[in-house]
CSV table of C-alpha atoms and ligand atoms in Angstrom, one decimal:
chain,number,residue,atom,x,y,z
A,1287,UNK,CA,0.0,0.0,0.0
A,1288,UNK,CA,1.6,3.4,-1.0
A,1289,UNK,CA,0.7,6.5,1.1
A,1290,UNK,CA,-1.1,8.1,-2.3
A,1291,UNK,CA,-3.4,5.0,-2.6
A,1292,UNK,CA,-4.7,4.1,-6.7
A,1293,UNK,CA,-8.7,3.8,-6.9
A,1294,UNK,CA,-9.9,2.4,-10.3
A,1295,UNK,CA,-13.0,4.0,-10.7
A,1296,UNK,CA,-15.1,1.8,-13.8
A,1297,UNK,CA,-17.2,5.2,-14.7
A,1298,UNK,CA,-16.8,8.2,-12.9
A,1299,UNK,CA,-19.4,8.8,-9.6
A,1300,UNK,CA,-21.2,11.9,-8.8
A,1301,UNK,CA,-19.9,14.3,-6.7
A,1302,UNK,CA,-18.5,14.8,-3.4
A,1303,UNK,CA,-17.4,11.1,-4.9
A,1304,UNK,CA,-15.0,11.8,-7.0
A,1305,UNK,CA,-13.4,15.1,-5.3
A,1306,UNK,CA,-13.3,12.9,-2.3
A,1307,UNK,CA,-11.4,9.7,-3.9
A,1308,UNK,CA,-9.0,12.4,-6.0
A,1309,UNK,CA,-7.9,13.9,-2.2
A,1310,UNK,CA,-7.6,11.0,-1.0
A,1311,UNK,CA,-4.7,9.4,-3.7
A,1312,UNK,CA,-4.7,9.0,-7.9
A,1313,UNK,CA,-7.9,7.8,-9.4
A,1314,UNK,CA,-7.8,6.3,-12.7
A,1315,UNK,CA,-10.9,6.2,-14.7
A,1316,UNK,CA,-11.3,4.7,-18.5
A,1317,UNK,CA,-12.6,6.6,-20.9
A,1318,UNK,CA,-15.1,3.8,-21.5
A,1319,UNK,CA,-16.5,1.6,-18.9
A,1320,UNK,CA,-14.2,-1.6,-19.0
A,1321,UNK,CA,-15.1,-5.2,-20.8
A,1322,UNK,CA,-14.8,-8.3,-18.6
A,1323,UNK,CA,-11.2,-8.6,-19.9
A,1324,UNK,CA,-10.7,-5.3,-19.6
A,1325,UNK,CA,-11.7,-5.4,-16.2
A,1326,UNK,CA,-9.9,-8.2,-15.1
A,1327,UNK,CA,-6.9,-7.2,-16.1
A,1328,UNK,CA,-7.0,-3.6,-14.4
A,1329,UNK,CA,-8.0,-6.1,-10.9
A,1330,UNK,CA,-5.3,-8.3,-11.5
A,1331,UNK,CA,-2.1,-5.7,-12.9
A,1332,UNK,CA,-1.4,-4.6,-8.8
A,1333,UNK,CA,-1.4,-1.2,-9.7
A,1334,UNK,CA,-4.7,-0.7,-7.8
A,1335,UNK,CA,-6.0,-1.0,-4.4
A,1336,UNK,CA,-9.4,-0.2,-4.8
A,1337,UNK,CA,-11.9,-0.6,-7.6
A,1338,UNK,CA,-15.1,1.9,-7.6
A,1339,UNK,CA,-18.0,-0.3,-9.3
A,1340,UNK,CA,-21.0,-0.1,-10.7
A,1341,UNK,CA,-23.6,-2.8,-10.6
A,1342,UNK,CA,-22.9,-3.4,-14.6
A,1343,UNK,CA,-19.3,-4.6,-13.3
A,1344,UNK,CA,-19.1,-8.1,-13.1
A,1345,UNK,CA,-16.6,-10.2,-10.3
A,1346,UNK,CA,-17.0,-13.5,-10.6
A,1347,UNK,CA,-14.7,-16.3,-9.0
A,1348,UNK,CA,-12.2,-16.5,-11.6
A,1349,UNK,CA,-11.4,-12.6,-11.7
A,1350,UNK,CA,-11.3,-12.5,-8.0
A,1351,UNK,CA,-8.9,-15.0,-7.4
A,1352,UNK,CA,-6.6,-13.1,-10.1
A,1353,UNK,CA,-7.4,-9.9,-8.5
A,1354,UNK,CA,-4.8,-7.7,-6.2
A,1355,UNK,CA,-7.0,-5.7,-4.8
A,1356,UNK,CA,-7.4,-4.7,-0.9
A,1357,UNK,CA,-10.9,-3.9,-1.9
A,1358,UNK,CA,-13.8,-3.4,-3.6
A,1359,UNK,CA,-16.4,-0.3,-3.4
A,1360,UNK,CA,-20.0,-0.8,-5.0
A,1361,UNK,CA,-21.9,2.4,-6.5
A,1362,UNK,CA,-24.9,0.9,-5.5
A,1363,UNK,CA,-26.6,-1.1,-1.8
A,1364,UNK,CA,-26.9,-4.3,-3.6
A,1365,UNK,CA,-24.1,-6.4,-4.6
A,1366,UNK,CA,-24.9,-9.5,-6.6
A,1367,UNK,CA,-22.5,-8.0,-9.4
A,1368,UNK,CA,-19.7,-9.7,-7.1
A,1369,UNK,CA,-19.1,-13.2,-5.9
A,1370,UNK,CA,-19.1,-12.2,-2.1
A,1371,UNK,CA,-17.8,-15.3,-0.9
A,1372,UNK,CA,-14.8,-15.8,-2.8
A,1373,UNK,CA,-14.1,-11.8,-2.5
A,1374,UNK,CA,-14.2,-12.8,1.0
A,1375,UNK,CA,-11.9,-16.4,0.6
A,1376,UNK,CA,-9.0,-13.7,-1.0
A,1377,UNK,CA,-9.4,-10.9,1.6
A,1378,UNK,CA,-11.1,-9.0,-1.1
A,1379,UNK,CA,-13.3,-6.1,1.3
A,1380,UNK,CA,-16.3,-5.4,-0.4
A,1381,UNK,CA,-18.5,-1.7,0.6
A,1382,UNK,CA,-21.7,-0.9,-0.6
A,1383,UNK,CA,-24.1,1.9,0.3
A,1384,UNK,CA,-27.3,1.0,2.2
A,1385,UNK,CA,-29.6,3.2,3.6
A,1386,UNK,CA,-29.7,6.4,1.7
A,1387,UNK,CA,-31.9,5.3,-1.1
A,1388,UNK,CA,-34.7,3.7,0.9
A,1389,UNK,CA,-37.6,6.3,0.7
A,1390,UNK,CA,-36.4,7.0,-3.4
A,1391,UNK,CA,-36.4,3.3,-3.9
A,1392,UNK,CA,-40.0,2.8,-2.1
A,1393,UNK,CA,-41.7,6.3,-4.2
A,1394,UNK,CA,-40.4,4.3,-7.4
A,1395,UNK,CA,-42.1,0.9,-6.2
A,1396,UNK,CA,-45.1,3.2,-5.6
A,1397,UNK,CA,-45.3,5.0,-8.5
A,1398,UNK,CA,-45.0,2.0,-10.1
A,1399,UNK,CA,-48.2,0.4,-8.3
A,1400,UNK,CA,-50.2,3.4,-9.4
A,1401,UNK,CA,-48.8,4.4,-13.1
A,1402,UNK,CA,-50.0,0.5,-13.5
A,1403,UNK,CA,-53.3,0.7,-11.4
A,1404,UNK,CA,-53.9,4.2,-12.9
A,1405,UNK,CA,-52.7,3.3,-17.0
A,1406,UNK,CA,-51.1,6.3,-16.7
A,1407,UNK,CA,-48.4,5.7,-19.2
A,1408,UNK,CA,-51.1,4.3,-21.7
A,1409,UNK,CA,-53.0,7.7,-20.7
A,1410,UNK,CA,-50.2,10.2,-21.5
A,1411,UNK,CA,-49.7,8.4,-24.2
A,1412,UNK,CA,-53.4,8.9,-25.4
A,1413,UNK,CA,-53.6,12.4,-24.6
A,1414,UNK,CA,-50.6,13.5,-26.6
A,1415,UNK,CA,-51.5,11.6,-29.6
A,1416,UNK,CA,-54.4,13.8,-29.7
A,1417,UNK,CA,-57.4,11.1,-29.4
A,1418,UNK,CA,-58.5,12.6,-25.8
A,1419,UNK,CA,-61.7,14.3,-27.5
A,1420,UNK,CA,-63.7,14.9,-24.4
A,1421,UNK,CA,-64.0,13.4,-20.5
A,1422,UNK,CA,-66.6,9.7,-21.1
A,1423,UNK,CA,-67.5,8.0,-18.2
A,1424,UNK,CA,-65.8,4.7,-19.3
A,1425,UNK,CA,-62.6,6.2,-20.9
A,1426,UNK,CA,-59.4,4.2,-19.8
A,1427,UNK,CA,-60.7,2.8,-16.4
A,1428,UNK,CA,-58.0,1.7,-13.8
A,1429,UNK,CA,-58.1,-0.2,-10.8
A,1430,UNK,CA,-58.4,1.4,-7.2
A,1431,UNK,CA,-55.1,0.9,-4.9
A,1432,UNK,CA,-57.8,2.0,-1.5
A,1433,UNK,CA,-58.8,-0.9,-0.5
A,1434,UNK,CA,-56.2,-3.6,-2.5
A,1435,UNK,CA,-54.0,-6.2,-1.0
A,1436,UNK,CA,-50.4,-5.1,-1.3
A,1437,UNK,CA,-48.2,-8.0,-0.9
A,1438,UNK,CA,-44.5,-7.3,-0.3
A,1439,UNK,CA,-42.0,-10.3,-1.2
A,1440,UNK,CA,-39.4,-9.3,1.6
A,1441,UNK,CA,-39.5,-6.8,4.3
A,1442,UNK,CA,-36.3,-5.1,4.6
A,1443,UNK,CA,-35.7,-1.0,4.7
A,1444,UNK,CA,-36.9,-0.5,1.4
A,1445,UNK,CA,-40.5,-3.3,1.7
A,1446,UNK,CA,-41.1,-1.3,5.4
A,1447,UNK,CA,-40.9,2.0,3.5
A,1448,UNK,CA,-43.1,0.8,0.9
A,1449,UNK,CA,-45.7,-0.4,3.4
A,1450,UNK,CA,-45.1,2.8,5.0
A,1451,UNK,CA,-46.6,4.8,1.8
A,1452,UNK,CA,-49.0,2.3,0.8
A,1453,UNK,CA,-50.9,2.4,4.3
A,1454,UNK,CA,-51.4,6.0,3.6
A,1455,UNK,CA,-52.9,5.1,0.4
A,1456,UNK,CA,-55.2,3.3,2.2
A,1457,UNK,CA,-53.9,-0.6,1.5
A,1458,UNK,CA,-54.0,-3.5,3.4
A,1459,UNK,CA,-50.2,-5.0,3.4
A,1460,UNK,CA,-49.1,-8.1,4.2
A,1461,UNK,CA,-45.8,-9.6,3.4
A,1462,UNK,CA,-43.3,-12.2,4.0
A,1463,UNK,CA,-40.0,-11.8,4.7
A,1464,UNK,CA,-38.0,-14.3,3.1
A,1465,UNK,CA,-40.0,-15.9,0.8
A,1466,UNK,CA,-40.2,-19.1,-0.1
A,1467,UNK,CA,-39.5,-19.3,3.1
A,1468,UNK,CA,-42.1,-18.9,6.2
A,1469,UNK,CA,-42.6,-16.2,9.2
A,1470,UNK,CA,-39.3,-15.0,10.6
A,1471,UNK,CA,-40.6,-11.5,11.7
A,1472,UNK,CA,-41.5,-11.5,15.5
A,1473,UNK,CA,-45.0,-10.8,16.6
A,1474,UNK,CA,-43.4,-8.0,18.8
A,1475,UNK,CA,-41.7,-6.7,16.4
A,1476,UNK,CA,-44.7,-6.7,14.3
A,1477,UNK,CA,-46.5,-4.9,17.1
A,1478,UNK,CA,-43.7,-2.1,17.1
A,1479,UNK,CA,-44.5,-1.0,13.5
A,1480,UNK,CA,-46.0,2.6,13.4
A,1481,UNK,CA,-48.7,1.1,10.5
A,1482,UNK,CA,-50.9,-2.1,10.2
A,1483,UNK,CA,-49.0,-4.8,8.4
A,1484,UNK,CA,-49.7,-8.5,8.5
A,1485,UNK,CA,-47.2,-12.2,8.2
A,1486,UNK,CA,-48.6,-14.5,5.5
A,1487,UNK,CA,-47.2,-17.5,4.4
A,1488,UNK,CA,-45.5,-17.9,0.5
A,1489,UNK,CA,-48.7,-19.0,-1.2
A,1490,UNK,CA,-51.1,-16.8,0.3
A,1491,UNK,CA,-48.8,-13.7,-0.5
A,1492,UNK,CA,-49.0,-14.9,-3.9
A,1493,UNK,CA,-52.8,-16.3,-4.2
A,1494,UNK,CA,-54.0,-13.6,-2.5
A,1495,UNK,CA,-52.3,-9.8,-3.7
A,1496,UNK,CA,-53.7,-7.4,-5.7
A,1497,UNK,CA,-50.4,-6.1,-6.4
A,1498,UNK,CA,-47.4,-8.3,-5.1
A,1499,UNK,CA,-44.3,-5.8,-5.3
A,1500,UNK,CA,-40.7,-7.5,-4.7
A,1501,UNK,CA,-38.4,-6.2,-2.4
A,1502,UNK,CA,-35.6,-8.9,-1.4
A,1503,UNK,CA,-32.2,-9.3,-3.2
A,1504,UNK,CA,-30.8,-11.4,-6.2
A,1505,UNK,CA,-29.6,-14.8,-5.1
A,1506,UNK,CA,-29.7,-18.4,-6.0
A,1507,UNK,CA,-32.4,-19.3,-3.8
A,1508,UNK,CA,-34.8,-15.7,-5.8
A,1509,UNK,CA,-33.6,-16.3,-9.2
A,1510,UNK,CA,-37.2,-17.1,-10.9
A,1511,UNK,CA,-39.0,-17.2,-7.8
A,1512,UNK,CA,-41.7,-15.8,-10.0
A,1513,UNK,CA,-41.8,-17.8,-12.4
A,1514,UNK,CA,-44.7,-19.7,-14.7
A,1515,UNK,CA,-46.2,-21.7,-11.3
A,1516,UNK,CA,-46.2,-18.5,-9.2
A,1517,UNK,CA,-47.5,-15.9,-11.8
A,1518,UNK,CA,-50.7,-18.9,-12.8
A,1519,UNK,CA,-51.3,-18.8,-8.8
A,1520,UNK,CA,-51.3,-15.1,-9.0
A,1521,UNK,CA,-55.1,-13.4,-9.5
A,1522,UNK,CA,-55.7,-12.5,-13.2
A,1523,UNK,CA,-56.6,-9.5,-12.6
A,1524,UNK,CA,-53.1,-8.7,-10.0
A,1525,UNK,CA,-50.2,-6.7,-11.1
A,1526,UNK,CA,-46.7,-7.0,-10.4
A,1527,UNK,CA,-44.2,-4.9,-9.5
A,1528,UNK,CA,-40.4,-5.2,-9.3
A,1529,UNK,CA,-37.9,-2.7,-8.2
A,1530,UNK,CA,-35.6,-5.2,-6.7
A,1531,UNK,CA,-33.4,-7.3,-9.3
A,1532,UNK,CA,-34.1,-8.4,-13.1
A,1533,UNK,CA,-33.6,-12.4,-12.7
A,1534,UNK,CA,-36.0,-12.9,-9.3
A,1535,UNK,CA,-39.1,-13.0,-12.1
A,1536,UNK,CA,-38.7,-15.4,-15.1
A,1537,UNK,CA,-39.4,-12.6,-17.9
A,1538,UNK,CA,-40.2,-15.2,-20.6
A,1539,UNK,CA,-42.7,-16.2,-18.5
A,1540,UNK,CA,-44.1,-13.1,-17.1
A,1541,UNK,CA,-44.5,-11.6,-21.1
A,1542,UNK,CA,-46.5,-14.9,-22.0
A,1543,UNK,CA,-49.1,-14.7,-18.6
A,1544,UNK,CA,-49.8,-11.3,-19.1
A,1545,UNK,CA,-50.2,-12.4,-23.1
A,1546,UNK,CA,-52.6,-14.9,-21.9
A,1547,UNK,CA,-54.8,-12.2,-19.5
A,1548,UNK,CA,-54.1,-14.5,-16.5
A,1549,UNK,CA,-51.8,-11.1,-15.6
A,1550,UNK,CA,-53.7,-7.4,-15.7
A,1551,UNK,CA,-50.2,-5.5,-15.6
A,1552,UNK,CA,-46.9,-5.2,-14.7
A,1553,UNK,CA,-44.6,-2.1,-13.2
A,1554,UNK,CA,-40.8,-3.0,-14.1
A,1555,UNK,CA,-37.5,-0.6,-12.7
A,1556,UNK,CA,-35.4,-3.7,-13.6
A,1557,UNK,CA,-35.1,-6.5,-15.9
A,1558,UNK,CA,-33.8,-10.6,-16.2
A,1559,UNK,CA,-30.7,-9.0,-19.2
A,1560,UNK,CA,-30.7,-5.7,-18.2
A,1561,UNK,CA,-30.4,-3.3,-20.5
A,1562,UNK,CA,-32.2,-6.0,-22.8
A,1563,UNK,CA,-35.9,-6.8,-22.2
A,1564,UNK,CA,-37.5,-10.0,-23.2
A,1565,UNK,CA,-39.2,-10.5,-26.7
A,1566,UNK,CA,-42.5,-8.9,-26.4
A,1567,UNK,CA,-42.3,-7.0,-23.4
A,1568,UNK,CA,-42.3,-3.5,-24.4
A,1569,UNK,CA,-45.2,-4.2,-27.1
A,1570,UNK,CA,-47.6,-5.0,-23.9
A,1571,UNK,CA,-49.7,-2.1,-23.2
A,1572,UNK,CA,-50.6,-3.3,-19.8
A,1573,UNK,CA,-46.8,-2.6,-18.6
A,1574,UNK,CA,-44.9,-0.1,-17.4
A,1575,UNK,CA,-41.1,0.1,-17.9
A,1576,UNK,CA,-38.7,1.8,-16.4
A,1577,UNK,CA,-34.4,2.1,-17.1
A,1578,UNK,CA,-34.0,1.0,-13.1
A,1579,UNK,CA,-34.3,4.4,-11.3
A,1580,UNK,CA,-35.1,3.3,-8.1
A,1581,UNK,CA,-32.2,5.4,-6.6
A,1582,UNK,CA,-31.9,7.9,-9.1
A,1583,UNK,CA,-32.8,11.1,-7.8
A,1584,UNK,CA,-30.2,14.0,-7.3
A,1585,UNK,CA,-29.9,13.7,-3.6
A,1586,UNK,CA,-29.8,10.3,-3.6
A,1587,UNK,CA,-27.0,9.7,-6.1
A,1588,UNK,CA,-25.2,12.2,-4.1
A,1589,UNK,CA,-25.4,10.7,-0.8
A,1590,UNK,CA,-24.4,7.0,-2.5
A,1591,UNK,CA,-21.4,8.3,-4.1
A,1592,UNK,CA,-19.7,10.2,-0.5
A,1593,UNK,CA,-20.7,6.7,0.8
A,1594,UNK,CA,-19.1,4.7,-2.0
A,1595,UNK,CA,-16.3,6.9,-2.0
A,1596,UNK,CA,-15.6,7.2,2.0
A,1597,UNK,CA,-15.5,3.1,1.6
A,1598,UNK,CA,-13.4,3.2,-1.2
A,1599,UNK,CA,-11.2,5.3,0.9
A,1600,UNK,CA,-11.0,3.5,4.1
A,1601,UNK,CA,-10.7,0.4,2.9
A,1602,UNK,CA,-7.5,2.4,0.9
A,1603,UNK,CA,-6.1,2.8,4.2
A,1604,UNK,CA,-6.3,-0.5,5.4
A,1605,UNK,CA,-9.2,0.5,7.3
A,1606,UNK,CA,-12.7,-2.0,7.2
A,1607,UNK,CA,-15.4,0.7,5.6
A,1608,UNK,CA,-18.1,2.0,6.9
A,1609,UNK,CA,-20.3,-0.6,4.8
A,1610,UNK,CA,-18.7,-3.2,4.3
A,1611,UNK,CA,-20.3,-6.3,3.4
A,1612,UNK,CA,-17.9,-8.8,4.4
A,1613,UNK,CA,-15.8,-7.5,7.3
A,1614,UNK,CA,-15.3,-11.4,7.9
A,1615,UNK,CA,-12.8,-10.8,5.1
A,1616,UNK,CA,-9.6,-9.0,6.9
A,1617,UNK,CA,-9.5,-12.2,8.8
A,1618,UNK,CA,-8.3,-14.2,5.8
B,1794,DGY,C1,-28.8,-0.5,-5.9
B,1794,DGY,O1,-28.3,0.4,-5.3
B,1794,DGY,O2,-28.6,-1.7,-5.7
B,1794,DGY,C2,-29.8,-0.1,-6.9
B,1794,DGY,O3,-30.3,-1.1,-7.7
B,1794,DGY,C3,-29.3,1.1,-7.8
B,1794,DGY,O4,-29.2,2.2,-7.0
């Protein structure tokens, strides 16, 4: 480790972030946001200690066990970009930035629920093609959110916050926490909450929500878990909402159930090959799409890149960061 430590930044941050990482030592940033190979071979040249990365930057196994790296900072809270247990297995520290894009992240899942409940997409789009010729009483009818079953998949900061919002909109929300698995929330902890939420089960989350809006993070055991079986148990006339990760909903599937009708919409911030979308997605009316802008207000993308950044720099100066992931990992 020099005293001026080198940051490899994949695509530049937004500010304080990169005024903080260039006071803090040299910061190297491509002109173009590296390939895999590209990548791997800035990880593994030794000529920097910490890489600042975007979701879109893959570590997997193989470029982490060629990687000489103290660290690894994350533009971003979730981190199933990197292989966390083999950064871990090669000391590799790995920061991310939690907290600070909970209530931007819940408006998104929000607005999502209600641009689909609402049409408004379909709306706009009606009214500035010039066919809105006068107010009818049955001219592009939604569905009300008062009085609808919310179902959140997961109740972390970001499902609580949701909740939080869709109480006031007058929903009744139930959720469970780690689906497929069962009740892991405590009844006194349940009994804490400042709003009326209530435990279900897997299925009856499922079976039973009018919208069903996924808040829990990419791994093995939530890639597809909505998929054909769960989207034919949903109600037809449900919508879906997803501003969690791409690959937890089987997007195949999910184009032909809402093909079918046994689907009445979908709100999407993120998709299974992001930036691609599945055949015959965006030709569905009954859908709203989104580039994944959960986090992406000013303020927001402010706050993420001092906290990206301040990792990025601790874990420069040998230091475990603020959020870190895998602190388990100096111990290797
Ligand atoms: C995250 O931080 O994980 C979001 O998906 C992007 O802000």
């Amino acid at each position: 480790m020099t005293d001026r430590p080198n940051f490899f930044v994949t695509y530049p941050i937004p500010e304080p972030g990169m005024g903080s990482l260039r006071a803090a030592g040299l910061v190297h940033v491509p002109e173009e946001q590296p390939s895999a190979e590209e990548l791997r071979d800035a990880c593994a040249s030794g000529d920097f200690d910490v890489v600042v990365a975007q979701l879109s930057d893959r570590f997997d196994a193989d470029l982490l066990g060629a990687a000489k790296l103290a660290g690894i900072s994350n533009y971003a809270v979730g981190y199933d970009n990197i292989d966390v247990p083999a950064a871990t297995g090669h000391g590799i520290l790995v920061g991310n930035t939690p907290g600070v894009l909970t209530d931007a992240t819940a408006d998104l899942a929000m607005l999502l629920i209600l641009a689909t409940a609402r049409r408004a997409i379909e709306a706009d789009q009606f009214t500035r093609s010039g066919q809105f010729t006068g107010w009818k009483p049955e001219l592009l009818l939604g569905q009300d959110v008062s009085g609808a079953t919310l179902g959140l998949a997961g109740f972390g900061r970001i499902a609580r916050a949701t909740a939080q919002r869709a109480v006031a909109f007058g929903m009744e929300v139930t959720f469970c926490s780690h689906p497929p698995a069962g009740r892991t929330v405590t009844d006194a902890e349940l009994a804490d909450l400042p709003y009326p939420v209530r435990q279900v089960g897997w299925a009856e989350l499922v079976e039973r929500s009018d919208f069903l809006s996924v808040h829990i993070p990419l791994a093995p055991s939530t890639r597809h878990l909505i998929g054909a079986r769960a989207l034919a148990a949903m109600k037809p006339t449900a919508i879906l909402v997803n501003t969690a990760r791409g690959p937890i909903v089987d997007e195949n599937a999910l184009v032909d159930t809402l093909r079918n009708g046994h689907l009445a919409g979908a709100g999407l911030d993120v998709y299974e090959h992001e930036p691609l979308l599945a055949p015959g997605l965006a030709d569905l009316p009954n859908v709203v799409l989104l580039p994944h802008l959960g986090s992406a207000t000013t303020k927001v993308r402010a706050r993420m890149a001092e906290l990206c950044a301040g990792n990025a720099v601790a874990i420069a100066h040998g230091q475990v960061p603020p959020h870190c992931v895998n602190p388990e990992a100096v111990t290797k």
